[in-house]
Short mmCIF file of C-alpha atoms in Angstrom, two decimals:
data_model
loop_
_atom_site.label_atom_id
_atom_site.label_comp_id
_atom_site.label_asym_id
_atom_site.label_seq_id
_atom_site.Cartn_x
_atom_site.Cartn_y
_atom_site.Cartn_z
CA MET T 1 -19.19 19.47 -36.65
CA THR T 2 -17.86 17.57 -39.63
CA ALA T 3 -18.26 13.91 -40.49
CA ALA T 4 -14.47 13.59 -40.50
CA ALA T 5 -14.24 14.92 -36.91
CA PHE T 6 -16.90 12.48 -35.71
CA ALA T 7 -15.16 9.60 -37.47
CA ASP T 8 -11.82 10.58 -35.90
CA HIS T 9 -13.50 10.71 -32.48
CA LEU T 10 -14.92 7.21 -32.94
CA ARG T 11 -11.61 5.76 -34.10
CA ARG T 12 -9.22 7.62 -31.79
CA ASP T 13 -11.20 8.29 -28.62
CA ARG T 14 -13.73 5.45 -28.66
CA LEU T 15 -11.56 2.81 -30.38
CA ARG T 16 -14.40 1.78 -32.66
CA SER T 17 -13.92 -0.71 -35.46
CA ALA T 18 -14.00 0.42 -39.09
CA HIS T 19 -17.40 -1.28 -39.46
CA THR T 20 -18.81 0.60 -36.46
CA VAL T 21 -17.42 3.92 -37.70
CA ARG T 22 -19.16 3.42 -41.05
CA ALA T 23 -22.42 2.43 -39.37
CA TYR T 24 -22.39 5.36 -36.92
CA LEU T 25 -21.56 7.86 -39.67
CA ALA T 26 -24.41 6.51 -41.78
CA THR T 27 -26.76 6.95 -38.82
CA ALA T 28 -25.55 10.52 -38.25
CA HIS T 29 -26.17 11.40 -41.91
CA ARG T 30 -29.63 9.81 -41.80
CA LEU T 31 -30.54 11.73 -38.65
CA ILE T 32 -29.42 15.07 -40.10
CA ALA T 33 -31.30 14.44 -43.35
CA PHE T 34 -34.46 13.48 -41.44
CA LEU T 35 -34.27 16.53 -39.17
CA GLY T 36 -33.87 18.77 -42.20
CA ARG T 37 -37.13 17.42 -43.65
CA HIS T 38 -38.85 17.24 -40.28
CA ARG T 39 -38.03 20.81 -39.30
CA GLY T 40 -37.90 22.31 -42.77
CA GLU T 41 -34.54 23.99 -42.21
CA SER T 42 -30.83 23.40 -42.57
CA ILE T 43 -29.39 21.51 -39.63
CA ASP T 44 -26.34 22.87 -37.83
CA ASP T 45 -24.68 22.07 -34.51
CA ASP T 46 -26.92 24.47 -32.57
CA ILE T 47 -30.03 22.70 -33.79
CA LEU T 48 -28.54 19.29 -33.03
CA ARG T 49 -27.78 20.46 -29.49
CA SER T 50 -31.41 21.52 -29.02
CA ILE T 51 -33.31 18.53 -30.38
CA GLU T 52 -36.01 17.07 -28.16
CA PRO T 53 -37.09 13.50 -27.38
CA ALA T 54 -40.04 14.02 -29.74
CA ASP T 55 -37.61 14.57 -32.62
CA LEU T 56 -35.85 11.29 -31.88
CA ARG T 57 -39.13 9.42 -31.51
CA ALA T 58 -40.21 10.74 -34.92
CA TYR T 59 -36.89 9.66 -36.42
CA LEU T 60 -37.18 6.16 -34.99
CA ALA T 61 -40.79 5.93 -36.18
CA GLN T 62 -39.67 6.66 -39.72
CA ARG T 63 -36.85 4.15 -39.51
CA ARG T 64 -39.28 1.52 -38.24
CA SER T 65 -41.61 2.29 -41.15
CA GLU T 66 -38.66 1.47 -43.45
CA GLY T 67 -38.54 -2.05 -42.03
CA LEU T 68 -36.03 -1.66 -39.19
CA THR T 69 -36.40 -4.41 -36.58
CA ASN T 70 -36.58 -3.69 -32.85
CA ALA T 71 -33.03 -4.90 -32.32
CA SER T 72 -31.69 -2.78 -35.19
CA ALA T 73 -33.68 0.23 -33.99
CA ALA T 74 -32.14 -0.13 -30.52
CA ARG T 75 -28.65 -0.15 -32.02
CA GLU T 76 -29.53 2.84 -34.19
CA LEU T 77 -30.66 4.74 -31.10
CA SER T 78 -27.33 3.90 -29.43
CA ALA T 79 -25.48 5.34 -32.44
CA VAL T 80 -27.67 8.47 -32.31
CA ARG T 81 -26.84 8.96 -28.63
CA THR T 82 -23.13 8.65 -29.37
CA PHE T 83 -23.37 11.19 -32.19
CA LEU T 84 -25.35 13.70 -30.13
CA GLY T 85 -22.99 13.23 -27.20
CA PHE T 86 -20.10 14.17 -29.50
CA VAL T 87 -21.93 17.24 -30.83
CA LYS T 88 -23.14 18.43 -27.41
CA GLY T 89 -19.83 17.83 -25.63
CA VAL T 90 -18.75 16.11 -22.43
CA GLY T 91 -21.34 16.15 -19.66
CA ALA T 92 -24.22 17.45 -21.79
CA ALA T 93 -27.64 15.85 -21.36
CA ILE T 94 -28.83 13.62 -24.19
CA PRO T 95 -32.58 13.40 -24.93
CA ARG T 96 -33.91 10.23 -23.31
CA VAL T 97 -35.97 7.94 -25.51
CA GLN T 98 -37.06 4.43 -24.58
CA ALA T 99 -35.36 1.83 -26.75
CA PRO T 100 -37.69 -0.51 -28.66
CA ARG T 101 -38.45 -3.73 -26.81
CA VAL T 102 -36.80 -6.80 -28.23
CA LYS T 103 -38.67 -10.08 -28.09
CA ARG T 104 -37.36 -12.32 -25.34
CA GLY T 105 -36.01 -15.74 -26.02
CA VAL T 106 -33.13 -14.80 -28.30
CA PRO T 107 -30.99 -17.96 -28.45
CA ARG T 108 -27.67 -18.11 -26.71
CA PRO T 109 -24.88 -17.23 -27.16
CA VAL T 110 -24.48 -13.47 -27.56
CA ALA T 111 -23.86 -12.78 -31.24
CA PRO T 112 -20.44 -11.27 -32.07
CA ALA T 113 -22.05 -8.02 -33.25
CA ASP T 114 -24.11 -7.81 -30.05
CA ALA T 115 -21.03 -8.44 -27.89
CA ARG T 116 -19.17 -5.61 -29.63
CA ALA T 117 -22.24 -3.32 -29.42
CA LEU T 118 -22.57 -4.08 -25.70
CA ALA T 119 -18.93 -3.13 -25.04
CA GLU T 120 -19.20 0.04 -27.11
CA ASP T 121 -22.47 1.13 -25.52
CA ALA T 122 -21.11 0.62 -22.00
CA SER T 123 -18.08 2.68 -23.01
CA ASP T 124 -20.21 5.45 -24.52
CA ALA T 125 -22.11 5.82 -21.23
CA HIS T 126 -19.02 7.49 -19.70
CA ASP T 127 -18.10 11.13 -20.12
CA VAL T 128 -14.61 10.51 -18.69
CA PRO T 129 -12.35 9.14 -21.47
CA TRP T 130 -10.28 6.78 -19.31
CA LEU T 131 -13.40 5.21 -17.77
CA ALA T 132 -14.88 4.78 -21.23
CA ALA T 133 -11.68 3.12 -22.40
CA ARG T 134 -11.62 0.91 -19.29
CA ASP T 135 -15.12 -0.50 -19.78
CA LEU T 136 -14.48 -1.12 -23.47
CA ALA T 137 -11.26 -2.97 -22.62
CA VAL T 138 -12.83 -5.09 -19.88
CA LEU T 139 -15.81 -6.23 -21.93
CA LEU T 140 -13.76 -6.93 -25.05
CA LEU T 141 -11.42 -8.96 -22.85
CA LEU T 142 -14.28 -11.06 -21.44
CA TYR T 143 -15.60 -11.84 -24.91
CA GLY T 144 -12.33 -11.94 -26.83
CA ALA T 145 -10.36 -14.03 -24.33
CA GLY T 146 -13.05 -15.89 -22.40
CA LEU T 147 -12.04 -14.67 -18.95
CA ARG T 148 -14.25 -14.88 -15.90
CA VAL T 149 -15.07 -11.40 -14.65
CA GLY T 150 -13.19 -12.11 -11.41
CA GLU T 151 -10.11 -13.15 -13.39
CA ALA T 152 -10.17 -9.91 -15.35
CA MET T 153 -10.53 -7.88 -12.13
CA GLY T 154 -7.52 -9.68 -10.68
CA LEU T 155 -5.10 -9.07 -13.55
CA ASP T 156 -1.82 -7.52 -12.45
CA ALA T 157 -0.68 -4.37 -14.24
CA GLY T 158 2.77 -5.95 -14.42
CA LEU T 159 1.62 -7.72 -17.58
CA LEU T 160 2.09 -4.40 -19.40
CA PRO T 161 3.30 -3.89 -22.05
CA LEU T 162 1.16 -6.57 -23.62
CA GLY T 163 2.38 -9.31 -25.89
CA GLU T 164 0.36 -11.76 -27.93
CA ALA T 165 -0.83 -13.61 -24.82
CA ILE T 166 -1.27 -13.12 -21.09
CA THR T 167 -1.06 -15.49 -18.12
CA VAL T 168 -4.31 -15.66 -16.16
CA THR T 169 -4.74 -17.13 -12.68
CA GLY T 170 -8.09 -18.88 -12.41
CA LYS T 171 -9.91 -21.15 -9.98
CA GLY T 172 -7.73 -23.24 -7.71
CA ASN T 173 -4.89 -20.77 -8.30
CA LYS T 174 -4.30 -22.51 -11.62
CA ALA T 175 -2.47 -20.43 -14.23
CA ARG T 176 -3.17 -20.62 -17.94
CA VAL T 177 -1.97 -18.79 -21.03
CA VAL T 178 -4.64 -16.93 -23.00
CA PRO T 179 -3.99 -15.41 -26.45
CA LEU T 180 -5.05 -11.81 -27.04
CA LEU T 181 -6.73 -10.63 -30.21
CA PRO T 182 -5.22 -7.40 -31.57
CA VAL T 183 -8.47 -5.51 -30.92
CA VAL T 184 -8.40 -6.60 -27.27
CA ARG T 185 -4.72 -5.79 -26.89
CA ASP T 186 -5.23 -2.34 -28.43
CA ALA T 187 -8.20 -1.62 -26.15
CA ILE T 188 -6.26 -2.53 -23.00
CA THR T 189 -3.24 -0.50 -24.12
CA ALA T 190 -5.43 2.52 -24.84
CA TYR T 191 -6.98 2.24 -21.37
CA ALA T 192 -3.55 1.95 -19.74
CA ASP T 193 -2.33 5.03 -21.59
CA LEU T 194 -5.32 7.06 -20.32
CA CYS T 195 -5.52 5.71 -16.77
CA PRO T 196 -4.60 8.51 -14.32
CA TYR T 197 -3.32 6.08 -11.69
CA PRO T 198 0.10 4.36 -11.67
CA LEU T 199 0.07 0.95 -13.34
CA GLY T 200 2.89 -1.44 -12.59
CA LYS T 201 3.76 -4.79 -11.11
CA GLY T 202 1.96 -5.49 -7.85
CA VAL T 203 -1.16 -3.39 -8.53
CA VAL T 204 -4.36 -4.40 -10.31
CA LEU T 205 -4.70 -3.46 -13.95
CA PHE T 206 -8.31 -2.31 -13.94
CA ARG T 207 -9.01 0.54 -11.53
CA GLY T 208 -12.15 2.11 -10.14
CA ALA T 209 -12.95 5.80 -10.52
CA LYS T 210 -11.18 6.62 -7.22
CA GLY T 211 -8.12 4.50 -7.98
CA GLY T 212 -8.93 1.32 -6.10
CA PRO T 213 -9.46 -2.09 -7.71
CA LEU T 214 -12.40 -2.16 -10.09
CA ASP T 215 -15.34 -3.99 -8.51
CA ALA T 216 -17.00 -6.72 -10.57
CA ALA T 217 -20.36 -5.30 -9.49
CA ILE T 218 -19.58 -2.12 -11.44
CA VAL T 219 -18.91 -4.20 -14.57
CA ARG T 220 -22.19 -6.08 -14.10
CA ARG T 221 -24.07 -2.83 -13.58
CA ALA T 222 -22.55 -1.35 -16.76
CA VAL T 223 -23.57 -4.43 -18.75
CA ARG T 224 -27.08 -4.35 -17.28
CA ALA T 225 -27.53 -0.71 -18.31
CA ALA T 226 -26.06 -1.26 -21.80
CA ARG T 227 -28.20 -4.32 -22.55
CA GLY T 228 -31.26 -2.30 -21.51
CA ARG T 229 -30.38 0.50 -23.90
CA LEU T 230 -29.72 -1.99 -26.71
CA GLY T 231 -32.76 -4.15 -26.00
CA LEU T 232 -30.69 -7.28 -25.42
CA PRO T 233 -32.09 -10.11 -23.25
CA GLU T 234 -31.47 -10.23 -19.50
CA ARG T 235 -29.22 -13.24 -19.86
CA THR T 236 -26.67 -10.97 -21.58
CA THR T 237 -24.27 -10.79 -18.64
CA PRO T 238 -20.48 -10.57 -18.25
CA HIS T 239 -20.39 -14.34 -17.81
CA ALA T 240 -22.45 -14.76 -20.99
CA LEU T 241 -19.60 -13.09 -22.89
CA ARG T 242 -17.26 -15.86 -21.68
CA HIS T 243 -19.88 -18.41 -22.65
CA SER T 244 -20.08 -16.84 -26.12
CA PHE T 245 -16.30 -16.95 -26.51
CA ALA T 246 -16.39 -20.70 -25.87
CA THR T 247 -19.40 -21.41 -28.06
CA HIS T 248 -18.10 -19.44 -31.03
CA LEU T 249 -14.70 -21.11 -30.90
CA LEU T 250 -16.26 -24.56 -30.66
CA GLY T 251 -18.68 -23.73 -33.45
CA ARG T 252 -15.71 -22.93 -35.66
CA GLY T 253 -14.11 -26.30 -35.05
CA ALA T 254 -11.87 -25.63 -32.04
CA ASP T 255 -10.59 -28.72 -30.27
CA LEU T 256 -12.39 -29.43 -27.00
CA ARG T 257 -9.16 -30.10 -25.11
CA GLN T 258 -7.65 -26.83 -26.28
CA LEU T 259 -10.84 -25.02 -25.37
CA GLN T 260 -10.72 -26.63 -21.94
CA GLU T 261 -7.26 -25.15 -21.42
CA LEU T 262 -8.32 -21.70 -22.64
CA LEU T 263 -11.27 -21.65 -20.25
CA GLY T 264 -9.34 -23.04 -17.30
CA HIS T 265 -11.73 -25.91 -16.67
CA ALA T 266 -10.63 -28.81 -14.48
CA SER T 267 -12.51 -31.37 -16.58
CA LEU T 268 -13.64 -31.78 -20.17
CA SER T 269 -17.21 -32.39 -19.02
CA SER T 270 -17.29 -28.85 -17.60
CA THR T 271 -16.31 -27.50 -20.99
CA GLN T 272 -19.03 -29.48 -22.77
CA ILE T 273 -21.74 -28.37 -20.37
CA TYR T 274 -20.56 -24.77 -20.30
CA THR T 275 -20.41 -24.21 -24.02
CA ALA T 276 -23.93 -25.58 -24.55
CA VAL T 277 -23.22 -26.43 -28.15
CA ASP T 278 -25.85 -28.62 -29.78
CA ALA T 279 -25.34 -32.34 -29.35
CA ALA T 280 -24.95 -32.99 -33.06
CA HIS T 281 -21.97 -30.66 -33.33
CA LEU T 282 -20.33 -32.14 -30.24
CA MET T 283 -20.68 -35.61 -31.77
CA ASP T 284 -19.10 -34.40 -35.00
CA VAL T 285 -16.09 -33.07 -33.05
CA TYR T 286 -15.89 -36.31 -31.05
CA ARG T 287 -16.03 -38.56 -34.12
CA ALA T 288 -13.39 -36.49 -35.89
CA ALA T 289 -11.04 -36.57 -32.87
CA HIS T 290 -11.45 -40.04 -31.37
CA PRO T 291 -9.54 -42.87 -33.08
CA ARG T 292 -12.18 -45.46 -32.15
CA ALA T 293 -15.23 -43.32 -32.92
#
């Protein structure tokens, strides 16, 4: 196994960002260096394939002694699992180690880095490439475009090939146009290219393992498992990703009316309640926008 091969796997097969590739490679190098000291021998692929949970617990203990927080340690463990999964190959068992507990009460919304980590971890849980690509695409879509999970499940494959925006049908059969970030567009395209089932107008875009429509319960279950592995709070749900989309846009000065349209809300009050931005910021936006404020 070479670092270049692992990096190519992350970029090509797992669609990881450049930042994630650098972070995962750094973790892989740290793990190999630690195992070399821990075992007193040179580390090759055979040794990596045979490491035990005790080895990983010792590694995490050292990283914690270096000042790593619980949340960072959980993400490091996720990177280790991804690396070992690559070395061991598809379907191989990965040593199971309990992720460090993260103190409850982390403020909403989900941080951008946590949202990306959640999507990547859910993707990494699959051995089947097209299912891994599907879960990455779905979760990046929820966070990057603010869709309800039901809206994402109902997307028609006829929207392929993707442009810079898609039309989404929301509550009350109301349609709205939602822009797509390049990373979201690339993830959906990669999934579509790998999907073994026909994708075209009149069939749903996101498919289950047996070819039927993807059930929202499967998405929720994948998020629940990923947040457990990463030590994220229980309120990290698919809907929380939509909430985070709204909060982050508003926090960066987005207009409330425009945000209302992006979210598909019938009233502005729904947008204000949903985003849960602090009152002071909402007042700043109001004063800047209202001519009589």
